[in-house]
């Protein structure tokens, strides 16, 4: 049986969910499908744990020369004030 492809179905499938203003790893559904972008440079921010576009804050892992930075037995986390925006990645958009 062939699935009927109507304009209504196509529009429904391609409409992404609204972007959150706050997203956190392990809490926000679809977090893996989000990209955090520096609003001033337009560059993606890597290794983000949490981002808030309203407050302009980012929590991310520290990385030096391609390696995560350790503080004792934990990975170092950087908390910074930074204007950011969120975007859907790939098929979610």
mmCIF file of N, CA and C in Angstrom:
data_model
loop_
_atom_site.group_PDB
_atom_site.id
_atom_site.type_symbol
_atom_site.label_atom_id
_atom_site.label_comp_id
_atom_site.label_asym_id
_atom_site.label_seq_id
_atom_site.Cartn_x
_atom_site.Cartn_y
_atom_site.Cartn_z
ATOM 1 N N UNK A 1 0.850 -1.175 0.000
ATOM 2 C CA UNK A 1 0.000 0.000 0.000
ATOM 3 C C UNK A 1 0.898 1.242 0.000
ATOM 4 N N UNK A 2 0.625 2.158 -0.900
ATOM 5 C CA UNK A 2 1.411 3.374 -1.038
ATOM 6 C C UNK A 2 0.840 4.470 -0.140
ATOM 7 N N UNK A 3 1.722 5.128 0.595
ATOM 8 C CA UNK A 3 1.287 6.228 1.468
ATOM 9 C C UNK A 3 0.982 7.447 0.609
ATOM 10 N N UNK A 4 -0.194 8.024 0.808
ATOM 11 C CA UNK A 4 -0.582 9.196 0.039
ATOM 12 C C UNK A 4 0.174 10.411 0.551
ATOM 13 N N UNK A 5 0.801 11.126 -0.381
ATOM 14 C CA UNK A 5 1.575 12.308 -0.017
ATOM 15 C C UNK A 5 0.779 13.553 -0.393
ATOM 16 N N UNK A 6 0.155 14.163 0.579
ATOM 17 C CA UNK A 6 -0.628 15.364 0.328
ATOM 18 C C UNK A 6 0.141 16.593 0.780
ATOM 19 N N UNK A 7 -0.269 17.742 0.320
ATOM 20 C CA UNK A 7 0.385 18.992 0.719
ATOM 21 C C UNK A 7 0.271 19.205 2.214
ATOM 22 N N UNK A 8 -0.851 18.805 2.807
ATOM 23 C CA UNK A 8 -1.035 18.962 4.257
ATOM 24 C C UNK A 8 -0.048 18.086 5.016
ATOM 25 N N UNK A 9 0.154 16.835 4.568
ATOM 26 C CA UNK A 9 1.117 15.952 5.231
ATOM 27 C C UNK A 9 2.533 16.493 5.101
ATOM 28 N N UNK A 10 2.887 16.982 3.915
ATOM 29 C CA UNK A 10 4.228 17.507 3.694
ATOM 30 C C UNK A 10 4.482 18.722 4.570
ATOM 31 N N UNK A 11 3.498 19.600 4.695
ATOM 32 C CA UNK A 11 3.663 20.793 5.528
ATOM 33 C C UNK A 11 3.809 20.420 6.991
ATOM 34 N N UNK A 12 3.052 19.426 7.440
ATOM 35 C CA UNK A 12 3.113 18.989 8.834
ATOM 36 C C UNK A 12 4.461 18.370 9.150
ATOM 37 N N UNK A 13 4.987 17.542 8.243
ATOM 38 C CA UNK A 13 6.254 16.856 8.473
ATOM 39 C C UNK A 13 7.441 17.808 8.459
ATOM 40 N N UNK A 14 7.374 18.907 7.709
ATOM 41 C CA UNK A 14 8.513 19.810 7.576
ATOM 42 C C UNK A 14 8.480 20.990 8.538
ATOM 43 N N UNK A 15 7.425 21.133 9.294
ATOM 44 C CA UNK A 15 7.332 22.238 10.232
ATOM 45 C C UNK A 15 8.079 21.874 11.513
ATOM 46 N N UNK A 16 9.171 22.578 11.804
ATOM 47 C CA UNK A 16 9.921 22.253 13.024
ATOM 48 C C UNK A 16 9.182 22.754 14.260
ATOM 49 N N UNK A 17 9.441 22.125 15.391
ATOM 50 C CA UNK A 17 8.856 22.652 16.626
ATOM 51 C C UNK A 17 9.440 24.033 16.913
ATOM 52 N N UNK A 18 8.756 24.835 17.693
ATOM 53 C CA UNK A 18 9.302 26.161 18.013
ATOM 54 C C UNK A 18 10.625 26.027 18.762
ATOM 55 N N UNK A 19 11.520 26.960 18.518
ATOM 56 C CA UNK A 19 12.808 26.952 19.211
ATOM 57 C C UNK A 19 12.622 27.359 20.664
ATOM 58 N N UNK A 20 13.257 26.653 21.570
ATOM 59 C CA UNK A 20 13.200 27.070 22.972
ATOM 60 C C UNK A 20 14.105 28.280 23.192
ATOM 61 N N UNK A 21 13.884 29.002 24.270
ATOM 62 C CA UNK A 21 14.787 30.094 24.633
ATOM 63 C C UNK A 21 15.822 29.619 25.637
ATOM 64 N N UNK A 22 15.555 28.476 26.254
ATOM 65 C CA UNK A 22 16.489 27.854 27.203
ATOM 66 C C UNK A 22 16.555 26.377 26.863
ATOM 67 N N UNK A 23 17.776 25.861 26.736
ATOM 68 C CA UNK A 23 17.949 24.444 26.422
ATOM 69 C C UNK A 23 19.085 23.885 27.255
ATOM 70 N N UNK A 24 18.902 22.659 27.756
ATOM 71 C CA UNK A 24 19.921 22.013 28.578
ATOM 72 C C UNK A 24 20.020 20.539 28.202
ATOM 73 N N UNK A 25 21.248 20.049 28.124
ATOM 74 C CA UNK A 25 21.493 18.640 27.819
ATOM 75 C C UNK A 25 20.841 17.765 28.878
ATOM 76 N N UNK A 26 20.168 16.725 28.440
ATOM 77 C CA UNK A 26 19.532 15.795 29.353
ATOM 78 C C UNK A 26 18.191 16.248 29.888
ATOM 79 N N UNK A 27 17.798 17.467 29.576
ATOM 80 C CA UNK A 27 16.524 17.996 30.073
ATOM 81 C C UNK A 27 15.608 18.399 28.916
ATOM 82 N N UNK A 28 16.139 19.137 27.964
ATOM 83 C CA UNK A 28 15.350 19.647 26.855
ATOM 84 C C UNK A 28 15.163 18.568 25.791
ATOM 85 N N UNK A 29 13.905 18.207 25.481
ATOM 86 C CA UNK A 29 13.684 17.241 24.400
ATOM 87 C C UNK A 29 14.250 17.787 23.084
ATOM 88 N N UNK A 30 14.956 16.956 22.352
ATOM 89 C CA UNK A 30 15.525 17.388 21.079
ATOM 90 C C UNK A 30 16.804 18.190 21.203
ATOM 91 N N UNK A 31 17.428 18.204 22.381
ATOM 92 C CA UNK A 31 18.645 19.001 22.574
ATOM 93 C C UNK A 31 19.727 18.629 21.562
ATOM 94 N N UNK A 32 19.823 17.354 21.222
ATOM 95 C CA UNK A 32 20.839 16.899 20.262
ATOM 96 C C UNK A 32 20.600 17.460 18.867
ATOM 97 N N UNK A 33 19.382 17.920 18.592
ATOM 98 C CA UNK A 33 19.050 18.489 17.290
ATOM 99 C C UNK A 33 19.196 20.006 17.252
ATOM 100 N N UNK A 34 19.700 20.585 18.333
ATOM 101 C CA UNK A 34 19.897 22.039 18.404
ATOM 102 C C UNK A 34 21.357 22.401 18.205
ATOM 103 N N UNK A 35 21.570 23.539 17.591
ATOM 104 C CA UNK A 35 22.911 24.106 17.444
ATOM 105 C C UNK A 35 22.891 25.449 18.158
ATOM 106 N N UNK A 36 23.918 25.707 18.968
ATOM 107 C CA UNK A 36 24.043 26.989 19.670
ATOM 108 C C UNK A 36 25.013 27.849 18.870
ATOM 109 N N UNK A 37 24.573 29.041 18.510
ATOM 110 C CA UNK A 37 25.338 29.954 17.657
ATOM 111 C C UNK A 37 25.660 31.228 18.413
ATOM 112 N N UNK A 38 26.907 31.696 18.309
ATOM 113 C CA UNK A 38 27.288 32.997 18.852
ATOM 114 C C UNK A 38 26.591 34.051 17.998
ATOM 115 N N UNK A 39 25.751 34.869 18.597
ATOM 116 C CA UNK A 39 24.940 35.841 17.858
ATOM 117 C C UNK A 39 25.780 36.922 17.189
ATOM 118 N N UNK A 40 26.952 37.221 17.724
ATOM 119 C CA UNK A 40 27.778 38.284 17.153
ATOM 120 C C UNK A 40 28.657 37.799 16.007
ATOM 121 N N UNK A 41 29.198 36.584 16.111
ATOM 122 C CA UNK A 41 30.108 36.075 15.074
ATOM 123 C C UNK A 41 29.429 35.139 14.081
ATOM 124 N N UNK A 42 28.300 34.540 14.482
ATOM 125 C CA UNK A 42 27.622 33.579 13.625
ATOM 126 C C UNK A 42 28.243 32.194 13.651
ATOM 127 N N UNK A 43 29.233 31.985 14.521
ATOM 128 C CA UNK A 43 29.910 30.687 14.601
ATOM 129 C C UNK A 43 29.242 29.791 15.640
ATOM 130 N N UNK A 44 29.238 28.496 15.342
ATOM 131 C CA UNK A 44 28.671 27.521 16.273
ATOM 132 C C UNK A 44 29.552 27.403 17.512
ATOM 133 N N UNK A 45 28.925 27.169 18.650
ATOM 134 C CA UNK A 45 29.639 26.964 19.913
ATOM 135 C C UNK A 45 29.568 25.467 20.217
ATOM 136 N N UNK A 46 30.719 24.854 20.412
ATOM 137 C CA UNK A 46 30.789 23.405 20.611
ATOM 138 C C UNK A 46 30.713 23.036 22.086
ATOM 139 N N UNK A 47 30.331 21.799 22.335
ATOM 140 C CA UNK A 47 30.343 21.180 23.661
ATOM 141 C C UNK A 47 29.470 21.913 24.680
ATOM 142 N N UNK A 48 28.319 22.404 24.217
ATOM 143 C CA UNK A 48 27.400 23.160 25.071
ATOM 144 C C UNK A 48 26.584 22.213 25.944
ATOM 145 N N UNK A 49 26.493 22.563 27.213
ATOM 146 C CA UNK A 49 25.657 21.837 28.170
ATOM 147 C C UNK A 49 24.310 22.530 28.355
ATOM 148 N N UNK A 50 24.337 23.866 28.292
ATOM 149 C CA UNK A 50 23.125 24.646 28.539
ATOM 150 C C UNK A 50 23.278 26.013 27.895
ATOM 151 N N UNK A 51 22.182 26.522 27.320
ATOM 152 C CA UNK A 51 22.192 27.853 26.715
ATOM 153 C C UNK A 51 20.862 28.537 26.982
ATOM 154 N N UNK A 52 20.921 29.835 27.228
ATOM 155 C CA UNK A 52 19.722 30.627 27.474
ATOM 156 C C UNK A 52 19.807 31.883 26.617
ATOM 157 N N UNK A 53 18.929 31.987 25.623
ATOM 158 C CA UNK A 53 18.992 33.129 24.715
ATOM 159 C C UNK A 53 18.469 34.408 25.362
ATOM 160 N N UNK A 54 17.537 34.289 26.301
ATOM 161 C CA UNK A 54 16.998 35.477 26.974
ATOM 162 C C UNK A 54 18.020 36.095 27.921
ATOM 163 N N UNK A 55 18.692 35.259 28.703
ATOM 164 C CA UNK A 55 19.680 35.743 29.667
ATOM 165 C C UNK A 55 21.045 35.985 29.030
ATOM 166 N N UNK A 56 21.292 35.366 27.868
ATOM 167 C CA UNK A 56 22.593 35.496 27.219
ATOM 168 C C UNK A 56 23.668 34.744 27.972
ATOM 169 N N UNK A 57 23.385 33.492 28.348
ATOM 170 C CA UNK A 57 24.353 32.685 29.078
ATOM 171 C C UNK A 57 24.563 31.341 28.389
ATOM 172 N N UNK A 58 25.780 30.815 28.560
ATOM 173 C CA UNK A 58 26.147 29.514 28.013
ATOM 174 C C UNK A 58 26.973 28.778 29.051
ATOM 175 N N UNK A 59 26.686 27.483 29.221
ATOM 176 C CA UNK A 59 27.537 26.583 30.010
ATOM 177 C C UNK A 59 28.059 25.547 29.037
ATOM 178 N N UNK A 60 29.382 25.365 29.006
ATOM 179 C CA UNK A 60 29.974 24.426 28.063
ATOM 180 C C UNK A 60 31.227 23.806 28.658
ATOM 181 N N UNK A 61 31.626 22.685 28.095
ATOM 182 C CA UNK A 61 32.870 22.060 28.529
ATOM 183 C C UNK A 61 34.048 22.850 27.991
ATOM 184 N N UNK A 62 35.111 22.956 28.792
ATOM 185 C CA UNK A 62 36.351 23.589 28.357
ATOM 186 C C UNK A 62 37.125 22.596 27.497
ATOM 187 N N UNK A 63 37.641 23.084 26.373
ATOM 188 C CA UNK A 63 38.427 22.249 25.467
ATOM 189 C C UNK A 63 39.685 23.020 25.080
ATOM 190 N N UNK A 64 40.834 22.355 25.183
ATOM 191 C CA UNK A 64 42.110 22.951 24.773
ATOM 192 C C UNK A 64 42.823 21.989 23.839
ATOM 193 N N UNK A 65 43.243 22.495 22.679
ATOM 194 C CA UNK A 65 43.940 21.692 21.674
ATOM 195 C C UNK A 65 43.185 20.404 21.349
ATOM 196 N N UNK A 66 41.856 20.506 21.292
ATOM 197 C CA UNK A 66 41.019 19.370 20.924
ATOM 198 C C UNK A 66 40.718 18.390 22.037
ATOM 199 N N UNK A 67 41.186 18.672 23.249
ATOM 200 C CA UNK A 67 40.963 17.771 24.385
ATOM 201 C C UNK A 67 40.152 18.456 25.473
ATOM 202 N N UNK A 68 39.266 17.682 26.105
ATOM 203 C CA UNK A 68 38.526 18.208 27.245
ATOM 204 C C UNK A 68 39.498 18.474 28.385
ATOM 205 N N UNK A 69 39.250 19.552 29.117
ATOM 206 C CA UNK A 69 40.099 19.930 30.249
ATOM 207 C C UNK A 69 39.519 19.317 31.517
ATOM 208 N N UNK A 70 40.387 18.721 32.323
ATOM 209 C CA UNK A 70 39.945 18.109 33.581
ATOM 210 C C UNK A 70 40.288 19.003 34.757
ATOM 211 N N UNK A 71 39.398 18.963 35.745
ATOM 212 C CA UNK A 71 39.644 19.568 37.055
ATOM 213 C C UNK A 71 39.465 18.444 38.061
ATOM 214 N N UNK A 72 40.573 17.854 38.467
ATOM 215 C CA UNK A 72 40.496 16.670 39.312
ATOM 216 C C UNK A 72 39.908 15.536 38.494
ATOM 217 N N UNK A 73 38.850 14.923 38.995
ATOM 218 C CA UNK A 73 38.222 13.814 38.275
ATOM 219 C C UNK A 73 37.053 14.273 37.397
ATOM 220 N N UNK A 74 36.772 15.577 37.376
ATOM 221 C CA UNK A 74 35.653 16.107 36.595
ATOM 222 C C UNK A 74 36.148 16.881 35.380
ATOM 223 N N UNK A 75 35.269 17.030 34.416
ATOM 224 C CA UNK A 75 35.575 17.886 33.280
ATOM 225 C C UNK A 75 35.281 19.330 33.664
ATOM 226 N N UNK A 76 36.147 20.236 33.221
ATOM 227 C CA UNK A 76 35.989 21.659 33.541
ATOM 228 C C UNK A 76 34.821 22.236 32.730
ATOM 229 N N UNK A 77 33.963 22.987 33.423
ATOM 230 C CA UNK A 77 32.815 23.631 32.788
ATOM 231 C C UNK A 77 33.023 25.145 32.826
ATOM 232 N N UNK A 78 32.792 25.782 31.688
ATOM 233 C CA UNK A 78 32.897 27.235 31.574
ATOM 234 C C UNK A 78 31.486 27.808 31.566
ATOM 235 N N UNK A 79 31.240 28.797 32.407
ATOM 236 C CA UNK A 79 29.975 29.524 32.407
ATOM 237 C C UNK A 79 30.283 30.940 31.957
ATOM 238 N N UNK A 80 29.608 31.391 30.909
ATOM 239 C CA UNK A 80 29.921 32.715 30.374
ATOM 240 C C UNK A 80 28.671 33.442 29.919
ATOM 241 N N UNK A 81 28.763 34.763 29.956
ATOM 242 C CA UNK A 81 27.709 35.600 29.406
ATOM 243 C C UNK A 81 28.067 35.830 27.953
ATOM 244 N N UNK A 82 27.118 35.515 27.076
ATOM 245 C CA UNK A 82 27.400 35.567 25.647
ATOM 246 C C UNK A 82 26.065 35.587 24.907
ATOM 247 N N UNK A 83 25.891 36.515 23.988
ATOM 248 C CA UNK A 83 24.665 36.556 23.200
ATOM 249 C C UNK A 83 24.665 35.361 22.256
ATOM 250 N N UNK A 84 23.614 34.541 22.362
ATOM 251 C CA UNK A 84 23.521 33.338 21.544
ATOM 252 C C UNK A 84 22.145 33.209 20.925
ATOM 253 N N UNK A 85 22.075 32.378 19.915
ATOM 254 C CA UNK A 85 20.787 31.990 19.342
ATOM 255 C C UNK A 85 20.813 30.486 19.127
ATOM 256 N N UNK A 86 19.648 29.893 19.069
ATOM 257 C CA UNK A 86 19.518 28.459 18.848
ATOM 258 C C UNK A 86 18.969 28.224 17.451
ATOM 259 N N UNK A 87 19.427 27.144 16.815
ATOM 260 C CA UNK A 87 18.944 26.753 15.496
ATOM 261 C C UNK A 87 18.723 25.248 15.500
ATOM 262 N N UNK A 88 17.771 24.796 14.694
ATOM 263 C CA UNK A 88 17.597 23.362 14.498
ATOM 264 C C UNK A 88 18.636 22.880 13.507
ATOM 265 N N UNK A 89 19.145 21.681 13.718
ATOM 266 C CA UNK A 89 20.118 21.059 12.829
ATOM 267 C C UNK A 89 19.402 20.115 11.876
ATOM 268 N N UNK A 90 19.797 20.109 10.629
ATOM 269 C CA UNK A 90 19.377 19.104 9.658
ATOM 270 C C UNK A 90 17.894 18.927 9.498
ATOM 271 N N UNK A 91 17.429 17.671 9.636
ATOM 272 C CA UNK A 91 16.039 17.302 9.368
ATOM 273 C C UNK A 91 15.037 17.941 10.319
ATOM 274 N N UNK A 92 15.508 18.406 11.474
ATOM 275 C CA UNK A 92 14.577 19.035 12.424
ATOM 276 C C UNK A 92 14.122 20.392 11.921
ATOM 277 N N UNK A 93 14.914 20.991 11.028
ATOM 278 C CA UNK A 93 14.587 22.326 10.513
ATOM 279 C C UNK A 93 13.648 22.267 9.337
#
